[in-house]
Each structure stands twice: as C-alpha cells, then as structure tokens.
Coordinates of C-alpha atoms in Angstrom, one line a residue:
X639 CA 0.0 0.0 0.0
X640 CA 1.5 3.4 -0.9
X641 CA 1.6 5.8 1.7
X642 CA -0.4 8.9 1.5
X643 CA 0.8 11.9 -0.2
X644 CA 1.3 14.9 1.5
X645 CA -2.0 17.5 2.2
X646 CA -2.0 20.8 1.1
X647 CA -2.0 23.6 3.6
X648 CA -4.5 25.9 2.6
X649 CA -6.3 28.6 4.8
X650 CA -10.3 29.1 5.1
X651 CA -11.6 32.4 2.8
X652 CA -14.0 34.6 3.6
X653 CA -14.9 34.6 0.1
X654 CA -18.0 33.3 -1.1
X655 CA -19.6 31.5 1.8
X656 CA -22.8 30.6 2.0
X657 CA -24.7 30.1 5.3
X658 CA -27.2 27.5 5.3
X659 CA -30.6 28.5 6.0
X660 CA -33.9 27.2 4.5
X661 CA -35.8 28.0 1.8
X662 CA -39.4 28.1 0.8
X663 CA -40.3 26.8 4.1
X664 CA -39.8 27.5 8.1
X665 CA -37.4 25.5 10.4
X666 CA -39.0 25.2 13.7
X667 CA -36.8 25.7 16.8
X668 CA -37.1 25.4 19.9
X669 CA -37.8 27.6 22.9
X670 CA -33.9 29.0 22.6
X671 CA -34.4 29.4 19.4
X672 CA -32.0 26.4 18.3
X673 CA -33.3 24.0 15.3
X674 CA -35.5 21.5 17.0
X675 CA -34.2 18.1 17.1
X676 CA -37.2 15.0 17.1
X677 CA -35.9 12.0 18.8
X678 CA -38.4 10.8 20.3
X679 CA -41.5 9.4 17.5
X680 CA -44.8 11.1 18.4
X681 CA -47.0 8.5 20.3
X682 CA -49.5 7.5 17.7
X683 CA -50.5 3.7 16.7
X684 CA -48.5 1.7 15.4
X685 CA -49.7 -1.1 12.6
X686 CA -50.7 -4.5 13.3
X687 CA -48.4 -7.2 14.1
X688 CA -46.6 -8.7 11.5
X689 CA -44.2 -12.0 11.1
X690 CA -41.0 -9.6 10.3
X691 CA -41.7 -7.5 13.6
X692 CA -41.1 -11.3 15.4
X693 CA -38.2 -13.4 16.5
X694 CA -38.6 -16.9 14.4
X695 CA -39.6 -18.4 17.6
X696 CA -42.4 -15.7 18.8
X697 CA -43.6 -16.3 14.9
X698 CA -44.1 -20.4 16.4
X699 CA -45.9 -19.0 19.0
X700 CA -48.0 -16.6 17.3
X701 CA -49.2 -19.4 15.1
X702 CA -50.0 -21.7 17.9
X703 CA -52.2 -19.2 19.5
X704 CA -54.2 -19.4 15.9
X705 CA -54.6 -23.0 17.1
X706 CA -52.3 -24.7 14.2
X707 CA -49.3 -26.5 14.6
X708 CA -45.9 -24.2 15.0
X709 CA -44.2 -25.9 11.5
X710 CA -46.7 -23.5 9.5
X711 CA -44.6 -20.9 10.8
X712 CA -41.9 -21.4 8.2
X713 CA -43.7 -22.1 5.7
X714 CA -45.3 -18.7 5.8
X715 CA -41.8 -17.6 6.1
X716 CA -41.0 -19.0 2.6
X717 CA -44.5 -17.6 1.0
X718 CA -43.2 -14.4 2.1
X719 CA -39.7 -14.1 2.0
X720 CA -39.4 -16.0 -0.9
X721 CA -42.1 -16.0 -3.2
X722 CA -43.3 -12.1 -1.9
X723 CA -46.8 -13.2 -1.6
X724 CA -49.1 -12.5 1.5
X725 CA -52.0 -13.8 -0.8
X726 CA -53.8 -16.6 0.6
X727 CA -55.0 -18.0 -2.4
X728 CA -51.0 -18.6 -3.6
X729 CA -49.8 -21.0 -0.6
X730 CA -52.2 -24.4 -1.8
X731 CA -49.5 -25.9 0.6
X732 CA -51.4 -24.2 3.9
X733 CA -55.2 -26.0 5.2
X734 CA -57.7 -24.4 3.4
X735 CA -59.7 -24.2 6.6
X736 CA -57.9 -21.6 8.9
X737 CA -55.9 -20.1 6.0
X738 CA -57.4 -16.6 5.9
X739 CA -57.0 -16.2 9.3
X740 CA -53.4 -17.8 9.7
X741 CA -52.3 -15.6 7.2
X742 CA -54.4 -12.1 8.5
X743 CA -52.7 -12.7 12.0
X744 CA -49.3 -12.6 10.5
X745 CA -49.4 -10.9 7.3
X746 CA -51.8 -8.5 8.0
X747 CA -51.5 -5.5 5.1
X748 CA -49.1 -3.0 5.4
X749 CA -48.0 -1.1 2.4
X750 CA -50.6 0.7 0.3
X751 CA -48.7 1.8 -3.3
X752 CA -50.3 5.4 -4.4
X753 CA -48.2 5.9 -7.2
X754 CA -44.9 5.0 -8.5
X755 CA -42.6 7.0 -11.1
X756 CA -40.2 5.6 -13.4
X757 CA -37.3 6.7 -15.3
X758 CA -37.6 6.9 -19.1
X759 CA -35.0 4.1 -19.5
X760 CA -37.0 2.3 -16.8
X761 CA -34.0 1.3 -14.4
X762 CA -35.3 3.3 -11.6
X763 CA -38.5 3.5 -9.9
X764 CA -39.9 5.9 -6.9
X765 CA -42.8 4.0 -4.9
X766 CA -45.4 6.5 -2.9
X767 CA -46.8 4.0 -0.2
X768 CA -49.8 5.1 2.2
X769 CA -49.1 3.4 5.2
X770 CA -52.2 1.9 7.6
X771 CA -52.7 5.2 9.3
X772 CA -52.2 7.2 6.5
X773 CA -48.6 8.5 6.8
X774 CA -47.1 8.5 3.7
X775 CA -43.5 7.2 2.4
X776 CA -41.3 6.2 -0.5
X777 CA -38.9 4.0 -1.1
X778 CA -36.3 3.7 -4.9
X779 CA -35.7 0.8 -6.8
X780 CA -33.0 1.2 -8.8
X781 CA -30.2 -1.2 -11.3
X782 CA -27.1 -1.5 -11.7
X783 CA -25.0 -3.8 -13.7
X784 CA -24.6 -7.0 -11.6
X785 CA -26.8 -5.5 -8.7
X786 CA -30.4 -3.6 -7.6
X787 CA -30.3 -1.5 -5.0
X788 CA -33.2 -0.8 -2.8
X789 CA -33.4 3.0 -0.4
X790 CA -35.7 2.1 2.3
X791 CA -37.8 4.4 4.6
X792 CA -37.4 3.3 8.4
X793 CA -39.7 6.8 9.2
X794 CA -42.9 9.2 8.1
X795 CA -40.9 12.3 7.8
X796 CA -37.6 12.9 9.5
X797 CA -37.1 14.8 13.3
X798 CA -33.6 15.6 12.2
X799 CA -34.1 19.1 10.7
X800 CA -31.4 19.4 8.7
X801 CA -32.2 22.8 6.3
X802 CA -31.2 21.3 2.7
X803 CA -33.3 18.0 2.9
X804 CA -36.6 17.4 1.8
X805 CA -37.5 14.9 4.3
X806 CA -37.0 17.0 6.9
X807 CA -39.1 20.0 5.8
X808 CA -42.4 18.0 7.6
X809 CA -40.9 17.1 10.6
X810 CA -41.5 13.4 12.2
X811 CA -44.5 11.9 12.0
X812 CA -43.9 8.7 13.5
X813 CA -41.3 5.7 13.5
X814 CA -42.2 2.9 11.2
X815 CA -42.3 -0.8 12.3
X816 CA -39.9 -3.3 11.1
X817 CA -42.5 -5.6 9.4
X818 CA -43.2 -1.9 7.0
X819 CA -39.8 -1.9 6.6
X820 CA -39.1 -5.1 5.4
X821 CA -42.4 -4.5 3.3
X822 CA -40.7 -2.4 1.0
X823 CA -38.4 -4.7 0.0
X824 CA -40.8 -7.6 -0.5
X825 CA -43.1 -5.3 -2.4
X826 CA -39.5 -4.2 -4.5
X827 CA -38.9 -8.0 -4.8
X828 CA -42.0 -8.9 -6.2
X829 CA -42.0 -5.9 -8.9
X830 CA -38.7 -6.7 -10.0
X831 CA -40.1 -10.9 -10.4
X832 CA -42.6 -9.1 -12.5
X833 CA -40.8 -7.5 -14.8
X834 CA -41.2 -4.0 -13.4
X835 CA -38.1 -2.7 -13.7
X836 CA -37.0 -4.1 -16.8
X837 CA -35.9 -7.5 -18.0
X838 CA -34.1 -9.4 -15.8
X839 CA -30.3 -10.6 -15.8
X840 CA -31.0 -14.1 -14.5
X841 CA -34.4 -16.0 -13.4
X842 CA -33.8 -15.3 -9.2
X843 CA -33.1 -11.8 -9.5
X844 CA -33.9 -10.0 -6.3
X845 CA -33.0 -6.9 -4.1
X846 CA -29.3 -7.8 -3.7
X847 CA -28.3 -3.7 -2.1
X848 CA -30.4 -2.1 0.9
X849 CA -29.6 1.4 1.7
X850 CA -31.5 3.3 4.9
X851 CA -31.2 6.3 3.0
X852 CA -35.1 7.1 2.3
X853 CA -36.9 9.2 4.3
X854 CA -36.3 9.5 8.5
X855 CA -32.9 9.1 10.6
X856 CA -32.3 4.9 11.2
X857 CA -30.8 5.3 14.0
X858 CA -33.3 7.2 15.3
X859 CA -35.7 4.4 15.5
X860 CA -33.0 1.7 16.0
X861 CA -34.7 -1.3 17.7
X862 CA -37.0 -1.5 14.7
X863 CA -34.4 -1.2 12.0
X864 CA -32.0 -3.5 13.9
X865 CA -34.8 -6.2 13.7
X866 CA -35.4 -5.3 9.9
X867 CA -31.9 -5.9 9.0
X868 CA -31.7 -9.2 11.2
X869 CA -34.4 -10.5 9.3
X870 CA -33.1 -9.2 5.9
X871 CA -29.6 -11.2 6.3
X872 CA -31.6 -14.4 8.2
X873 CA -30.8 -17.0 5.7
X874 CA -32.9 -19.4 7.2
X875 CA -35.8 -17.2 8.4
X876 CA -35.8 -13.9 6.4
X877 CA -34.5 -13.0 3.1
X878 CA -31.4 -14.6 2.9
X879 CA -29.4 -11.5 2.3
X880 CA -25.6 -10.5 2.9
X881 CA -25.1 -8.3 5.7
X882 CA -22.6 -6.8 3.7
X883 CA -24.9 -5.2 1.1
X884 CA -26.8 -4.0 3.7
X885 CA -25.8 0.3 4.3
X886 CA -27.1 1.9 7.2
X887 CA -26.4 5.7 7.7
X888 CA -27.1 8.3 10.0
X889 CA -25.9 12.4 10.6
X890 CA -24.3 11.4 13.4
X891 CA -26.4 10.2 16.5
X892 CA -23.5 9.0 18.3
X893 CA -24.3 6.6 21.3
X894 CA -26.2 4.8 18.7
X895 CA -23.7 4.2 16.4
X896 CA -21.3 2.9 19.6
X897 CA -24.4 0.4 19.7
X898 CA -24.1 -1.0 16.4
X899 CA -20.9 -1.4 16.2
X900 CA -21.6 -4.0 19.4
X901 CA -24.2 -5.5 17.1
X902 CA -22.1 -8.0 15.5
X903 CA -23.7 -7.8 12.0
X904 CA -21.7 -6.4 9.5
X905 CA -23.4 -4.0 8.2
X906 CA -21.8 -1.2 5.6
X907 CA -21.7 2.1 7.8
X908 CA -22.5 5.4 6.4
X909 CA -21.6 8.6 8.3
X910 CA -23.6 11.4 6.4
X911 CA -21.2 14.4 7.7
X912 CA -21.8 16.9 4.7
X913 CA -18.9 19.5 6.6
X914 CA -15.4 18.9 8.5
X915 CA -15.7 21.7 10.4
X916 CA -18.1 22.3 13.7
X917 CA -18.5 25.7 12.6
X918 CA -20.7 25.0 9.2
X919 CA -22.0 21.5 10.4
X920 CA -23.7 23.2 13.5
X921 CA -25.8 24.6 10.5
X922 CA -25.9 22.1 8.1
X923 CA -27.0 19.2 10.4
X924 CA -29.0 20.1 13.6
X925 CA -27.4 17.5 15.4
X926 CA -23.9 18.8 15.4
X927 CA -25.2 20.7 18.5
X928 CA -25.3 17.4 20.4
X929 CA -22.1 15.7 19.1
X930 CA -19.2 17.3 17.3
X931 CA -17.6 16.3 14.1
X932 CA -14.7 14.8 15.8
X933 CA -16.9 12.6 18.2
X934 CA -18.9 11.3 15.2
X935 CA -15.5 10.4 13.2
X936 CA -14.4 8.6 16.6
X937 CA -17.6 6.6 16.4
X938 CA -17.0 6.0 13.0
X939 CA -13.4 4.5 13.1
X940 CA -14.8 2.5 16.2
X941 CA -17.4 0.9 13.9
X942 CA -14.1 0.1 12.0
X943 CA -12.3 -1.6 14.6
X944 CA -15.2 -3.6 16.0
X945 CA -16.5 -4.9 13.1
X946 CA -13.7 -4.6 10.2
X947 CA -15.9 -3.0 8.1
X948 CA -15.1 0.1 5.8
X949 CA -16.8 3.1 6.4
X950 CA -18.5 5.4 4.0
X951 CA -18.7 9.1 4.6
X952 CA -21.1 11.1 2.8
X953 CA -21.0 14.7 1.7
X954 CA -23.2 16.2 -0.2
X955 CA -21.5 18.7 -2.3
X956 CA -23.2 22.5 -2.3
X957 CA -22.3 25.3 -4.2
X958 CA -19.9 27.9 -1.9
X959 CA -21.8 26.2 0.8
X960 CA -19.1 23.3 1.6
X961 CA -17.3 22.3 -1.5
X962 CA -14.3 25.0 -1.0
X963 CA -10.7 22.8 -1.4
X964 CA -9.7 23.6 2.2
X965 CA -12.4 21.6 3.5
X966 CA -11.4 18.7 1.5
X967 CA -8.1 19.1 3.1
X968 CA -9.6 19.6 6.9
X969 CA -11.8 16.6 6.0
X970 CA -8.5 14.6 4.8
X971 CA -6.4 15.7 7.7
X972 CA -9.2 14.9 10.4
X973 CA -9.6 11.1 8.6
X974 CA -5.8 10.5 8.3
X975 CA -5.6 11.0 11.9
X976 CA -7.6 8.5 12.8
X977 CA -5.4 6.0 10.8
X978 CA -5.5 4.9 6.9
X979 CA -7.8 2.0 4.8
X980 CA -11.0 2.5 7.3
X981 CA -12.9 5.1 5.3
X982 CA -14.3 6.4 1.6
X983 CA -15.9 9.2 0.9
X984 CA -18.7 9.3 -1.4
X985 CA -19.4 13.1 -2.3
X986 CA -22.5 13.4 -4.5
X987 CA -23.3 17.0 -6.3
X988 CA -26.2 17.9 -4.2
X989 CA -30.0 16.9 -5.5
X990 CA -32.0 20.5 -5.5
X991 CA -35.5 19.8 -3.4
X992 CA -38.8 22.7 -4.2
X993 CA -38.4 26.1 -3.3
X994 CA -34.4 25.8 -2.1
X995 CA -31.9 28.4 -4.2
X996 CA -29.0 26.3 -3.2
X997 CA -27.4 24.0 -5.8
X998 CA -24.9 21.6 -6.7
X999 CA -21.2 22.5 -7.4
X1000 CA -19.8 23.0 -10.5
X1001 CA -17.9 20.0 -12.5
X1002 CA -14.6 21.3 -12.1
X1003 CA -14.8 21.9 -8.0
X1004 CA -16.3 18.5 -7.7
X1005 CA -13.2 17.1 -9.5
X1006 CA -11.3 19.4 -7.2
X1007 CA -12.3 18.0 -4.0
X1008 CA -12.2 14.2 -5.3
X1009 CA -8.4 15.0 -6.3
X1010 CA -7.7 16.6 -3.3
X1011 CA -8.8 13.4 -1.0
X1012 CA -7.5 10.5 -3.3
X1013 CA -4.2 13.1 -3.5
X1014 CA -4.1 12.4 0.7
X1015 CA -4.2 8.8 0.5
X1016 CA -8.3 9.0 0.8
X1017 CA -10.2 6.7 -1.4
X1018 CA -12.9 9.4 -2.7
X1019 CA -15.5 8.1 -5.3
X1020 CA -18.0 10.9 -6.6
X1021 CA -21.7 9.1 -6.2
X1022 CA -24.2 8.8 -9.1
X1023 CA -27.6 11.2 -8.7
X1024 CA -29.6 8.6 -9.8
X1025 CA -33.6 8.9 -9.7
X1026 CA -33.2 12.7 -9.9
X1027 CA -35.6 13.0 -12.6
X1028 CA -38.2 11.5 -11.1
X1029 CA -37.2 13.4 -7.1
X1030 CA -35.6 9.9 -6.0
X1031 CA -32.4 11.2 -5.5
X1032 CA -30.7 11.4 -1.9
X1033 CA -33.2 14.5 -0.4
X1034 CA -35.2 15.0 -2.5
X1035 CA -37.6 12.2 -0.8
X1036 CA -41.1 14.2 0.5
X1037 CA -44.9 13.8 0.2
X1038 CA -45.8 16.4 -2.0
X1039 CA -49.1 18.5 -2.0
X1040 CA -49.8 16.8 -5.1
X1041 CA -49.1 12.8 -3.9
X1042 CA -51.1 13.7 -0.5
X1043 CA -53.8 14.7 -3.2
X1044 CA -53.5 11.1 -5.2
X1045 CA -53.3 9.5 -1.6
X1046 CA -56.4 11.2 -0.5
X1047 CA -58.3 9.2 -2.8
X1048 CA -56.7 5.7 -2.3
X1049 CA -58.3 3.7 0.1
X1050 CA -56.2 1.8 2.3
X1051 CA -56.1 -1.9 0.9

C-alpha cells in the first residue's frame, strides 16, 4: 500500500460563503431558538403485528395461539420471503380451513402503493406507499449492472431538521415498524419478479443492495431497524441477504452508532457528515449541537475496529456552501488521523428539493475536492444522482401536496 501523499495547507476564505438557511419553508426551533431536534416518535398507533416485527420463535408462537401446529410458521416464512406473496389463495400448501385467518394474523397488510414513477430508461422506480394510518412514504428501486439497490424508509418524515433536505421540511411523523420496513423490500422483490423494472439478468433476481437512505434518521428508530436488518440477512428465516450489502447511515447520533458497532452484524456504515468543520455543520445538520464532528469520526473509526468493516462518509456537495478545497483538506487531515484504509468518501453533487436556491457545485470543484482526498491517500468516489428526474435522489424524498392529493383518494387496501 503506498503511503499517503502529502496534504495541502491551505487557509479558510471569507470569500464566497454561503450560510445554510432554508428555503421556501420554516425551520422550527425550539424555545432557545435552536433548530428542533425529534428523537423521540410522536405517540401514535403503530400497525398491526406482523411475522418480520417477530423473533422466528415468537412467529411459532404466534401461530400456535391461531390453534395450528408451529411448522406453519416457516412455511409462511417462505410464502413471504421467498415467493413475496401474503395472498392466501397462492400458498395451496397451507389448510384451506384456517388459511385466511393464519395468514391475516401474521401478514396482516401494510404497504398501500399510491403511485410509482419511473425513469424513461425504466432502471429506476420511486414507490409513494400510504401506510395503515395514512402517513405517507417512499422508497427507490433502482439497477445497476450486476446488482439492484433498494433506499428504504425506516420513518414518516424525519425529526432531524437538517435545512437542505426534503425529508426534513415535515418534521416526524412517527417511527415505522420493522414488518413496513421489510415490506418495501418484499413489495421491491416482487415488482422486480414481474418484470417491473426491466428485464431481468437471470431467473432469481432480487433486491441484492439495501440502503437506509429514504426518508427518517435509522438510527433514530434503532430497535425497529435493527430487527429489519436481522431478518433481511436471516438465511434461514428472512430474506437470505448479505449483511454486507446491507448500508445503514445516520448524521451522526453518536451513542447509537457505539451500539451497532456492538451489534455483531456487519453491516456497511455510512456517516452522512456533509462538513469537517463544527462551525458549518452546526448549521448544516442540527445535530452537530449534540455531538461534534470529531466525536462522530471517533464513532465511525470505532465501527471500524469492531466490526472490520469500511466506512462510507457522505457529503453532499453544495455550491460555496461546503465544496471549498480547504475543506477537503480539513476533512483529509481529520480522517488521516484517525489511521488509513477504514474510510471512503462518497461526495454526490447535491440533489436540488422545491423552493431551495442552493445548488450543486460546478464540474470542475467537484473534480477538485475528489483530487484533493484520493491526492491524501483518501479513497474518494463521486456518487451517481440517480432517480433525480423523477425526485428519488438522496433529499429529494417528500410527500408532496400533489401525492397527499393522489393519496387522499386511495383507500387503504
């Protein structure tokens, strides 16, 4: 491995700084006045029960309470996590007598789809899902050569604030359970068995990438998200998935990320840190307020020790906002010194949401900043915007006025 080059020492400007604030819309702060920060999900109800919100053996005992023996358990497992049916009339296999109601008690209905939109090449689709109380989410499909990658939702709306994302503009609503989690990428499963998003590379093709980049903050509703990914890598019980092609990011809610690092599932780890410096990240990302930029990049390398596992850092790239080439030196400097070959950085050009004047940078400081970090021995890849088009991209995920409209007028299945 070659050692990393030297870093430029460069000095901040003045020039051309742009202070975050929002646009088109009011952040709401608290009694000091300080951006308000939702950790806590409002109390409201929370769906029925469902076979991925259980252990495999509560799921036994869920179905001997329905008064049939406890092996019907798994084979509602395999209707479900591998066939992405909960339709009754599809598992033959099951009594016919008692099937409705096996199959109500543990796949009750979750996901109602109000609308999807698709890319005119048709590799990427946004889903609009009205959820059992009417809270609306999405959740992107999209594929790649030799994999399809899946952004889930783990909450209505998002309590983290943060002035440039989309999400956030609403507030939270409430958490979402893991068996609506999971949901997505059954529902996903099944549209891409379909024929949904194209024709397939093989027969078995499936969800093979899970991002928690859709709308809310995962680690903000961690029990539920820690379940959902259990079940997603649960070979025997869930979806069968590698734990490694599961990503789950956050802006930086620190004791939480300690926590999964103690989870023992090796999970990809994305730091969404959008600014080295406390001074612009106090106003980028709420949070900051709570725990620095150093104490999140301790947490980060920690997941790194624990668990082996590379981190990403993301960092969306604004226009004289945070994309000056002494920040990618600060942000070089601050990951060197935590050691080398534990981090990449994936900087995306940042996805404009409605009514914001901010933008993304230009093509030639974008190449800037990636030259800078690979230059320090910082392996730096710049991400695609994919689902842009169609408001998919990272941010840009909201209920609109208009899909709140369409939802209005779609029962709930």
């Amino acid at each position: 491995m070659t050692e990393p080059g030297p870093v430029r020492t460069t000095t901040p400007r003045p020039a051309r700084q742009v202070r975050p604030r929002t646009e088109g819309w009011t952040q709401r702060v608290d009694a000091e006045g300080k951006p308000l920060l939702q950790f806590a999900a409002p109390k409201k109800g929370m769906p029925p029960t469902h076979l991925a919100d259980l252990t495999p053996a509560q799921r036994v005992e869920k179905v001997k309470e329905l008064g049939l023996p406890g092996f019907r358990a798994k084979q509602l497992e395999k209707h479900y996590f591998q066939h992405y049916t909960a339709d009754p009339a599809h598992m033959t296999d099951l009594p016919a007598s008692g099937r409705g109601e096996l199959v109500t008690g543990l796949l009750p209905h979750l996901l109602t789809e109000v609308r999807r939109l698709q890319t005119d090449r048709g590799d990427t689709i946004k889903f609009l899902w009205k959820l059992h109380d009417g809270a609306l989410v999405e959740s992107v499909l999209m594929r790649y050569p030799g994999r399809i990658t899946l952004c889930v939702s783990s909450q209505a709306g998002c309590g983290m604030n943060c002035p440039f994302c989309a999400t956030g503009q609403a507030g939270l609503t409430r958490n979402m359970s893991a068996g609506e989690i999971i949901d997505q990428v059954v529902r996903a499963n099944a549209a891409i068995r379909a024929g949904e998003l194209g024709p397939a590379e093989h027969p078995d093709e499936r969800v093979t990438n899970i991002v928690f980049m859709g709308m809310g903050e995962p680690l903000a509703n961690y029990n539920r998200v820690i379940q959902a990914v259990k079940t997603m890598v649960d070979k025997d019980h869930g979806l069968g998935m590698s734990a490694r092609g599961v990503t789950v990011s956050t802006v930086g809610l620190v004791p939480a990320i300690n926590k999964l690092a103690d989870e023992n599932i090796p999970v990809t780890f994305a730091l969404s840190l959008h600014a080295p410096d406390d001074l612009l990240r106090d106003e980028m990302i709420p949070i900051n307020s709570r725990w620095k930029v150093d104490e999140a990049l301790d947490a980060a390398h920690r997941y790194f020790e624990k668990t082996g596992r590379r981190v990403s850092i993301e960092y969306a790239l604004i226009k004289d906002m945070n994309d000056h080439a002494w920040r990618a030196d600060l942000l070089a400097q601050k990951l060197n010194a935590r050691g080398h070959g534990w981090v990449h950085v994936n900087p995306i050009p940042l996805n404009p949401t409605p009514g914001s004047v901010w933008t993304a940078s230009e093509k030639d400081v974008q190449r800037e900043f990636v030259r800078r970090l690979n230059e320090a021995g910082i392996p730096t890849t710049l991400r695609d915007t994919r689902g842009k088009e169609i408001d998919g991209a990272c941010g840009q995920l909201v209920a609109t006025e208009e899909d709140r409209a369409v939802a209005a007028s779609v029962p709930v299945d």
